[in-house]
Short mmCIF file of C-alpha atoms in Angstrom, two decimals:
data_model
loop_
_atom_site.label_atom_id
_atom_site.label_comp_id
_atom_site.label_asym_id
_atom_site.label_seq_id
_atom_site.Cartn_x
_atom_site.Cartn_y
_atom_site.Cartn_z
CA UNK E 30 -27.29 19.45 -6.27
CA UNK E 31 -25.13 16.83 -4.55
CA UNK E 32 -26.05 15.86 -0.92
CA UNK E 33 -23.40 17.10 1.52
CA UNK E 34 -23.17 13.85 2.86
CA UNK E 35 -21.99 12.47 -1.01
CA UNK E 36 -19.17 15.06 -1.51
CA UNK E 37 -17.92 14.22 2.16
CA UNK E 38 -17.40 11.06 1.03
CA UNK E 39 -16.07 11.86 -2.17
CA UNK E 40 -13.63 14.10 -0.66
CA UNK E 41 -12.34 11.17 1.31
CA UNK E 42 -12.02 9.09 -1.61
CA UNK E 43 -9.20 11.33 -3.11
CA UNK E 44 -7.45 11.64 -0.28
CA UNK E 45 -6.89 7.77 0.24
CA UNK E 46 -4.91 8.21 -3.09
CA UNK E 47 -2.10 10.28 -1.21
CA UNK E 48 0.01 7.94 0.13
CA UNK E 49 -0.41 6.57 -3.94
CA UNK E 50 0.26 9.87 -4.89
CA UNK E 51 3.62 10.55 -2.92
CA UNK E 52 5.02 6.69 -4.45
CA UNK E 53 4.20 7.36 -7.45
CA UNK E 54 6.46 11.37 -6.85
CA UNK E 55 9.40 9.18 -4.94
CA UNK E 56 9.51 7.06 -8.00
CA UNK E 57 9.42 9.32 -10.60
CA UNK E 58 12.03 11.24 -8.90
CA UNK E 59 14.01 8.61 -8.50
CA UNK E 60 14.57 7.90 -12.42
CA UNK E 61 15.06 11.45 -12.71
CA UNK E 62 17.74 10.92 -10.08
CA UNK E 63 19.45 7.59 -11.31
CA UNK E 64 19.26 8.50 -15.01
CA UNK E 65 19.57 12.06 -15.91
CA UNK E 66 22.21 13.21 -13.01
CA UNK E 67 23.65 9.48 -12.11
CA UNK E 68 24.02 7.59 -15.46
CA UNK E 69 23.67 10.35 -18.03
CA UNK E 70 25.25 13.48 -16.20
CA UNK E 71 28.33 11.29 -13.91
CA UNK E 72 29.20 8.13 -15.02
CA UNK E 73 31.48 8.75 -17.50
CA UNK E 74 32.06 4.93 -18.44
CA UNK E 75 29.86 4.27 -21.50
CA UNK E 76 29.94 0.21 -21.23
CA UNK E 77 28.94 0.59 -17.51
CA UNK E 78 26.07 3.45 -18.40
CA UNK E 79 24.86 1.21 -20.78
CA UNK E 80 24.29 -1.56 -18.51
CA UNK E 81 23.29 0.23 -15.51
CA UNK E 82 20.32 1.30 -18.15
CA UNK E 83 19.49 -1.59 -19.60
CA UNK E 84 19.02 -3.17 -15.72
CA UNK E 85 17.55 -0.51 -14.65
CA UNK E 86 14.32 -0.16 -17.18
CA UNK E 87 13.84 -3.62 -17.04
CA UNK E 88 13.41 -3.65 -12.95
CA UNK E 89 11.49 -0.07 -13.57
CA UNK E 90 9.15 -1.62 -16.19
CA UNK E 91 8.08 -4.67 -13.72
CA UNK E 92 7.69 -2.76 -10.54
CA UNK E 93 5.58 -0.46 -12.52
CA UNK E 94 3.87 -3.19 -14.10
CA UNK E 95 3.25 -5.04 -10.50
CA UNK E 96 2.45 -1.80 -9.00
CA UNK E 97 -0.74 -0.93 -11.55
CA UNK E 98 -1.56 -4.03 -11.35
CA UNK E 99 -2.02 -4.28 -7.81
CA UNK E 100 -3.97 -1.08 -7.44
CA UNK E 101 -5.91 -1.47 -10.48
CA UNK E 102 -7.09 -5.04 -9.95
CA UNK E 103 -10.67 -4.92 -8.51
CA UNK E 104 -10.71 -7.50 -5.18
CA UNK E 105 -12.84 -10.23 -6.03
CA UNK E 106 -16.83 -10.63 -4.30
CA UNK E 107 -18.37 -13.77 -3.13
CA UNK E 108 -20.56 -15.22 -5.92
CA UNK E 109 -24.36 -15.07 -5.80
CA UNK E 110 -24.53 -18.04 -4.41
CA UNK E 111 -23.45 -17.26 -1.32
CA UNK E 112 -25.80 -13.59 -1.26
CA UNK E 113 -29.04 -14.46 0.27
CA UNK E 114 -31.91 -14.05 -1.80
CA UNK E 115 -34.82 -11.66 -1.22
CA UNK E 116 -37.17 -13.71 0.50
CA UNK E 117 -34.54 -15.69 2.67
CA UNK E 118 -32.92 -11.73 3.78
CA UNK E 119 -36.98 -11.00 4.62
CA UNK E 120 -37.21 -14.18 6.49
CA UNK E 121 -34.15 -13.90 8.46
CA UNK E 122 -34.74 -10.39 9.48
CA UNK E 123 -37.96 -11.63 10.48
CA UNK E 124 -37.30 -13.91 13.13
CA UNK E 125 -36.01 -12.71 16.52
CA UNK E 126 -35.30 -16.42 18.36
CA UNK E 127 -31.30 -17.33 17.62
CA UNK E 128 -32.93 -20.83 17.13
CA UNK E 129 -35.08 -19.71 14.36
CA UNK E 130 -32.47 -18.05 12.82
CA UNK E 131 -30.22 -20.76 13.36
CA UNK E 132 -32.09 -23.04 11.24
CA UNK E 133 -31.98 -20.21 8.52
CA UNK E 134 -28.37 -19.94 8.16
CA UNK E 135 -27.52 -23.86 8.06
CA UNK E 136 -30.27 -24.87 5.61
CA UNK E 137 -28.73 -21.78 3.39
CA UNK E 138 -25.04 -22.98 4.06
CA UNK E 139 -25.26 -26.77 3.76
CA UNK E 140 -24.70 -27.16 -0.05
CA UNK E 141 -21.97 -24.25 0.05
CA UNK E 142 -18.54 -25.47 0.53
CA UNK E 143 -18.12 -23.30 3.34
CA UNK E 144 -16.00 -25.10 6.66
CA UNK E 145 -15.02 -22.09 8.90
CA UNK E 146 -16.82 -20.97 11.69
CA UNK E 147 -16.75 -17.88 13.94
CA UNK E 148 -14.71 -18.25 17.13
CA UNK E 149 -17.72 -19.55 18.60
CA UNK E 150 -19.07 -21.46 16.25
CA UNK E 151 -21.72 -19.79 14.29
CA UNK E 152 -21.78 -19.66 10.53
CA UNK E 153 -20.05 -16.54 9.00
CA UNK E 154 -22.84 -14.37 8.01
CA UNK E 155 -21.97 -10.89 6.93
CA UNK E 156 -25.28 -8.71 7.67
CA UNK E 157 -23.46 -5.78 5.94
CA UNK E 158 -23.67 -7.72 2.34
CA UNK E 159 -26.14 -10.20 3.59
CA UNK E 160 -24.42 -13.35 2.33
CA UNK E 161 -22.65 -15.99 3.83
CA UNK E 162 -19.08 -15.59 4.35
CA UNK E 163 -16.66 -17.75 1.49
CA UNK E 164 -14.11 -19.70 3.73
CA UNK E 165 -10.76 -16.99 4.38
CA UNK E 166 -13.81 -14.42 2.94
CA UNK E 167 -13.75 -10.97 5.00
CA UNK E 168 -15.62 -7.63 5.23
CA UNK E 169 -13.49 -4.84 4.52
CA UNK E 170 -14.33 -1.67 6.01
CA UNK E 171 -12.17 0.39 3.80
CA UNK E 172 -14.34 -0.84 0.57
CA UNK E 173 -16.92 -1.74 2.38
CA UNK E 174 -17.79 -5.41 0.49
CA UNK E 175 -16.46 -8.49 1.06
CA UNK E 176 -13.23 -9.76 0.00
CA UNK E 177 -12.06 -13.22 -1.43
CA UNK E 178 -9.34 -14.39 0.41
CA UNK E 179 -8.78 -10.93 2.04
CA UNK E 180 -4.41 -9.97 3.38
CA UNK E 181 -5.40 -6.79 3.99
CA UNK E 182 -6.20 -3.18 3.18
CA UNK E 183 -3.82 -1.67 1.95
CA UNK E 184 -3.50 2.41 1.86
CA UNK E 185 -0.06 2.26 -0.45
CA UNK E 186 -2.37 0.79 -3.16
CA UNK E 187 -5.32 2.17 -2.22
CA UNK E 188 -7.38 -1.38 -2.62
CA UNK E 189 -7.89 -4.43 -1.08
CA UNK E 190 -5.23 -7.32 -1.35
CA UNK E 191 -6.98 -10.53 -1.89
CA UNK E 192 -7.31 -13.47 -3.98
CA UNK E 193 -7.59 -11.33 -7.27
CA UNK E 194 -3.88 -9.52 -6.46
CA UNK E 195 -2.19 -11.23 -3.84
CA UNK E 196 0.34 -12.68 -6.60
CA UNK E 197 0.30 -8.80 -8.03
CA UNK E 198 1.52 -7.43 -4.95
CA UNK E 199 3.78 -10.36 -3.99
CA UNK E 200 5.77 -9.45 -7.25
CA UNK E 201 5.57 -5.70 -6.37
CA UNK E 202 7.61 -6.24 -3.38
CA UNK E 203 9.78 -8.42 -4.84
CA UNK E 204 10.48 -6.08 -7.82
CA UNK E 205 10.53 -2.64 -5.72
CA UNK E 206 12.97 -4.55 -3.44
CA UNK E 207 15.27 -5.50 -6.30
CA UNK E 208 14.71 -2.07 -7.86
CA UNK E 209 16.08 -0.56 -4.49
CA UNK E 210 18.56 -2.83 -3.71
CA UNK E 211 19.93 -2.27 -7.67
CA UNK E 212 19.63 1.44 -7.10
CA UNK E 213 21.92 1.47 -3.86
CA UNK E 214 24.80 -1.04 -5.29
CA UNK E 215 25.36 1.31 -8.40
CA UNK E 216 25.11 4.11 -6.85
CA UNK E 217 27.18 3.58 -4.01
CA UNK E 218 30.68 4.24 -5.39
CA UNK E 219 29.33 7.90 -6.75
CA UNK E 220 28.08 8.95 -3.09
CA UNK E 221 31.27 7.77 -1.67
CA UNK E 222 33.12 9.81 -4.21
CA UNK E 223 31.20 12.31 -3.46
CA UNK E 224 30.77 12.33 0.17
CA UNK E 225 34.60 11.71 0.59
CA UNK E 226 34.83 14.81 -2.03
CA UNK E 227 36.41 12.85 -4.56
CA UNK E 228 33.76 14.53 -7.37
CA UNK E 229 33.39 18.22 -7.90
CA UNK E 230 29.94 19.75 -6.34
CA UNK E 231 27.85 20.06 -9.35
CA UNK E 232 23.67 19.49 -9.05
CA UNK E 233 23.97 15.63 -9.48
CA UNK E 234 25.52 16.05 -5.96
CA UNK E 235 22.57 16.51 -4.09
CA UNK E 236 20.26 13.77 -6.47
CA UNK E 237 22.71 11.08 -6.19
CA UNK E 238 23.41 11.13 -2.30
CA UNK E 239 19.89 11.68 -1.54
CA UNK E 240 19.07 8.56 -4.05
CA UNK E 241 20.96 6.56 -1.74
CA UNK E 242 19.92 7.21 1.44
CA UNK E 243 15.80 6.92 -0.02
CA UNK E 244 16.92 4.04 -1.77
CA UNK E 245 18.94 1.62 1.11
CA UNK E 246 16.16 2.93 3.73
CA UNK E 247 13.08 1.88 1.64
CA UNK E 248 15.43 -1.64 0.93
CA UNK E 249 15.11 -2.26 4.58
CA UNK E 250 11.80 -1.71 5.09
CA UNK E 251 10.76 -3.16 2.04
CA UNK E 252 13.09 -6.52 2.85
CA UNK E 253 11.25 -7.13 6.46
CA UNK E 254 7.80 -7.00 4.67
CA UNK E 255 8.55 -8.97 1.81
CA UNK E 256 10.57 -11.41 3.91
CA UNK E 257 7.05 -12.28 6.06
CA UNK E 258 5.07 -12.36 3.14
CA UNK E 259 6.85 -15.16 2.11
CA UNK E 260 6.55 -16.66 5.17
CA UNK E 261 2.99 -16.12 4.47
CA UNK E 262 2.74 -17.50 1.31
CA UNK E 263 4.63 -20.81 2.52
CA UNK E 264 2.44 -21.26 5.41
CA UNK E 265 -0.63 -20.19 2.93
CA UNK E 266 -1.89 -18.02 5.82
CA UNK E 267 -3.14 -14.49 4.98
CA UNK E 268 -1.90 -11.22 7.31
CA UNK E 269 -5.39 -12.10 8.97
CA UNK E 270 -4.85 -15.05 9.22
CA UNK E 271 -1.68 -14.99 10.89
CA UNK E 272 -3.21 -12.55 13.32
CA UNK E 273 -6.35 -14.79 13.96
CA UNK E 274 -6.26 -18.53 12.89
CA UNK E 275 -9.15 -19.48 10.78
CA UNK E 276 -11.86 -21.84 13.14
CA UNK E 277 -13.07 -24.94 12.09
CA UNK E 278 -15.76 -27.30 13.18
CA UNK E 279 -13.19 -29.25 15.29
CA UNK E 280 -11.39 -25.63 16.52
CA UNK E 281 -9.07 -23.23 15.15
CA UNK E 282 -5.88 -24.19 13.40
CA UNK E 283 -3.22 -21.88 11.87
CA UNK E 284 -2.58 -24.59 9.70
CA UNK E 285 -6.39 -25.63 8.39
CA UNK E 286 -5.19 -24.04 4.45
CA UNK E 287 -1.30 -25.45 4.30
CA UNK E 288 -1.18 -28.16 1.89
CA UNK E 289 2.96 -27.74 2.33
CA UNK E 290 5.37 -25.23 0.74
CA UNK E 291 5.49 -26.17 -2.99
CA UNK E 292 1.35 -26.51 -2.98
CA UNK E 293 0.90 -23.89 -1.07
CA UNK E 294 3.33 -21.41 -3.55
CA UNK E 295 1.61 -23.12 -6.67
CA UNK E 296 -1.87 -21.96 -5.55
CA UNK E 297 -0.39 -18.28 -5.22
CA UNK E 298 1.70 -18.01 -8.39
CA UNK E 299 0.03 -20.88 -10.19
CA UNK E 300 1.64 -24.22 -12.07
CA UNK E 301 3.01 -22.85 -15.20
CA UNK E 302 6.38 -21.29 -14.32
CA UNK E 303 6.60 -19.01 -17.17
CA UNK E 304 4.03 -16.83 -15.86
CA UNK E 305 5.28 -16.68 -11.99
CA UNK E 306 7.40 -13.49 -12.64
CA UNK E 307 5.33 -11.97 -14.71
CA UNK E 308 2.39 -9.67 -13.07
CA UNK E 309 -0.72 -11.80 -14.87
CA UNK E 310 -3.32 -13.52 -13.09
CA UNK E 311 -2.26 -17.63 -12.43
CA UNK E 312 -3.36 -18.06 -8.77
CA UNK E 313 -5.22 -21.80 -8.86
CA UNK E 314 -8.54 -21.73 -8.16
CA UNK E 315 -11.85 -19.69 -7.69
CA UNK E 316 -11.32 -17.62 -4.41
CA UNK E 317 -14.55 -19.37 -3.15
CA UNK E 318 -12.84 -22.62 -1.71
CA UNK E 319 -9.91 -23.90 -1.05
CA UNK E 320 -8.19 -27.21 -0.39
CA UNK E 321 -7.85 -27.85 3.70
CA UNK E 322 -5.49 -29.89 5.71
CA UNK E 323 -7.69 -30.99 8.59
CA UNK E 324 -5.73 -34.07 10.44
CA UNK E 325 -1.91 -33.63 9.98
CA UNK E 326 -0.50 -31.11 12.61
CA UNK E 327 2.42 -30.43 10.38
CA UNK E 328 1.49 -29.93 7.04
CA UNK E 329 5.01 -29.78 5.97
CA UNK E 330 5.19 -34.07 5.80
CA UNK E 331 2.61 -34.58 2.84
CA UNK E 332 3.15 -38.52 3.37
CA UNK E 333 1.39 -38.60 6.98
CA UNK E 334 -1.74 -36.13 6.05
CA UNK E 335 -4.90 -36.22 4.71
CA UNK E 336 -5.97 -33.23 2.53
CA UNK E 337 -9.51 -32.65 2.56
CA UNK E 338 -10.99 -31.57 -0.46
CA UNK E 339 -13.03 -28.01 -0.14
CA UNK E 340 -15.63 -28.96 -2.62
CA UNK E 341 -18.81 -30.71 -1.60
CA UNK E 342 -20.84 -33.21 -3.64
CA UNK E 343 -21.82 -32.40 -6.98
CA UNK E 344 -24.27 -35.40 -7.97
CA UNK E 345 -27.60 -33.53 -6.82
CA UNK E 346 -28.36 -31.49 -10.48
CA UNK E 347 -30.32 -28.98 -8.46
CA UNK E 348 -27.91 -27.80 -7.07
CA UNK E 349 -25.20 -26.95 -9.73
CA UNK E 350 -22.73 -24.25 -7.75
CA UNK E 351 -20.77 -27.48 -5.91
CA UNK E 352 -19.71 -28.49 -9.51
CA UNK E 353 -18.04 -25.33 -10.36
CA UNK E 354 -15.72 -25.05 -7.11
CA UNK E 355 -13.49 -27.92 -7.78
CA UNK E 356 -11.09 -26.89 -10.90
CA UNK E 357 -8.59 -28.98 -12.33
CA UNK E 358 -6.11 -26.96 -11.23
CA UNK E 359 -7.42 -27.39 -7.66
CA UNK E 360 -7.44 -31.29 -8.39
CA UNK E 361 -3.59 -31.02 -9.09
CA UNK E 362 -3.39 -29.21 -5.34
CA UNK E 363 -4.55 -32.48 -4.14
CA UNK E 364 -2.27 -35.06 -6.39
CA UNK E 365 0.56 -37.61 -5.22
CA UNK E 366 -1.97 -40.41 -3.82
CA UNK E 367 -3.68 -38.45 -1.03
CA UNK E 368 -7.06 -39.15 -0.37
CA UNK E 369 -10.16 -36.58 -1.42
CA UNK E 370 -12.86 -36.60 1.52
CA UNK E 371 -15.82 -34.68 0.06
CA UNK E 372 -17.26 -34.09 3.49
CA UNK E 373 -20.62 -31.61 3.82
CA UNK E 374 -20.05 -29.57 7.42
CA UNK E 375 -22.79 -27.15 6.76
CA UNK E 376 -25.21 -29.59 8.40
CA UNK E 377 -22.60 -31.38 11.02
CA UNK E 378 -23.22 -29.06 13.80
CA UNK E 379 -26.76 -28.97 15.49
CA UNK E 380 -25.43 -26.06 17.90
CA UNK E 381 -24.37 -23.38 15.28
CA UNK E 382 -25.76 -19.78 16.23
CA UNK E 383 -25.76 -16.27 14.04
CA UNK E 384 -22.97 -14.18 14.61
CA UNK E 385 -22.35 -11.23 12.28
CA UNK E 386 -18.43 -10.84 12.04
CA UNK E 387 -17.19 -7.84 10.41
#
């Protein structure tokens, strides 16, 4: 038998899938609604039903494309590298002076290419996973694990918005915007007809007014969001982010991960253009480390920074996880003659303390 403390927490498992649940009824309802009793049932043009169709399937097939993918994408965890081993979780746990544990923590973090700090200073440490936090890496509650690159928790999708999906559910607002806004500009003419009583009172009457009031009040709501996440994406700042700008050694800046707009969109949706609309993975990079703009205070003039590279050095063979960070397609993030600083800050600050940020 089950302890009562597992189906408790099963039990709240399924119901984080409502608000799922009810998008996934709005939507089906809505191509009941647009094709049956608005395309099929009332518009009596058969050019225009045809096209109203055609447009309509194609926007339906990528917001339900971008939709699964976003919820069915598992968030991507810190490698092993960064999870303390067995005898280094013993030893920490071991010692009680901050000191001692100090000196724990920044022998651990000096060959990881780890730059952020806590608001005070102290190397990210997660004593819920026991590793050491990934730079824009945070503990979600919801899931509890850490995410890569963590936006947010999101209970639409029921999963975590990260590195893995953040392109995924970029394109689902973009395509459930479109698919609304498409909705209420076809559909417009038949509720005026109908509201103005222009069309008989048959049961489309009820689907098709309804469809546009759903359909032009999700559009707004939907239009705000994706509107900011753009913003987002341009400033390459996650919803956390945004809140809470990311520390440094020399202090927080909002602006530590903006390599300007164009970079900063390619290392979302990726270099190869074909694949931007499409719901596929093409973010650049590993989720692990990212590309910083330490010295310019406005990252939007490329010609007067200096982006730092997030990778340390990879010379020392014993230590082969440095090697792996840099891709090529982060090296193409840092093209167009700017310099590549492979600076080590796990060791820089003598004064670092533990502080377990959740």
């Amino acid at each position: 038998m089950a302890p009562s403390g597992s189906r408790s927490i099963d039990c709240w498992r399924v119901l984080y899938w409502i608000p799922v649940l009810f998008i996934c009824l709005i939507v089906a309802w809505s191509y009941y609604a647009y094709v049956v009793q608005l395309c099929i049932e009332t518009v009596e043009n058969t050019g225009e039903k045809i096209v109203y169709l055609l447009l309509f399937h194609g926007l339906f097939i990528m917001f339900g494309w971008s939709y699964w993918q976003t919820i069915f994408t598992n968030p991507m965890n810190p490698l092993k590298e960064f999870h303390l081993s067995h005898p280094d979780k013993e030893l920490l746990e071991r010692e009680d002076r901050r000191e001692s544990q100090q000196e724990i923590l920044r022998r651990l973090a000096k060959d990881l290419p780890i730059y952020t700090r806590t608001m005070s200073g102290a190397v990210r440490y997660c004593d819920h996973c026991h590793l050491l936090k990934p730079d824009r890496c945070h503990h979600c509650s919801a899931c509890n694990k850490c995410i890569l690159k963590m936006d947010h928790h999101c209970p639409w999708v029921n999963n975590c918005v990260g590195f893995s999906n953040y392109k995924f559910f970029m394109l689902f607002l973009a395509y459930s915007l479109l698919y609304c806004l498409f909705v209420t500009a076809t559909d417009l003419q038949y509720f005026i007809q109908f509201w103005t009583k222009g069309l008989p009172d048959t049961q489309a009457k009820f689907h098709i007014m309804f469809l546009f009031f759903a359909a032009s009040t999700f559009s707004v709501s939907l239009a705000f969001l994706f509107a900011y996440h753009c913003w987002l994406v341009c400033k390459n700042r996650s919803t956390l982010e945004a809140f809470r700008a990311p520390a440094f050694e020399h202090g927080t800046d909002k602006n530590g991960f903006s390599l300007g707009i164009n970079r900063n969109f390619r290392q979302v949706f990726g270099d190869e253009k074909k694949y931007w609309p499409l719901p596929v993975f093409s973010s650049i990079g590993d989720g692990c480390s990212f590309p910083t703009c330490l010295v310019n205070p406005d990252p939007e003039q490329p010609s007067l920074s200096t982006v730092h590279n997030t990778s340390i050095k990879s010379s020392e063979e014993s230590h082969p996880f440095p090697s792996k960070i840099l891709r090529e397609s982060q090296n193409q993030l840092l093209s167009n003659g700017q310099s590549e600083d492979r600076v080590n800050r796990g060791t820089s600050n003598p004064a670092l303390t533990i502080e377990k940020e959740t």
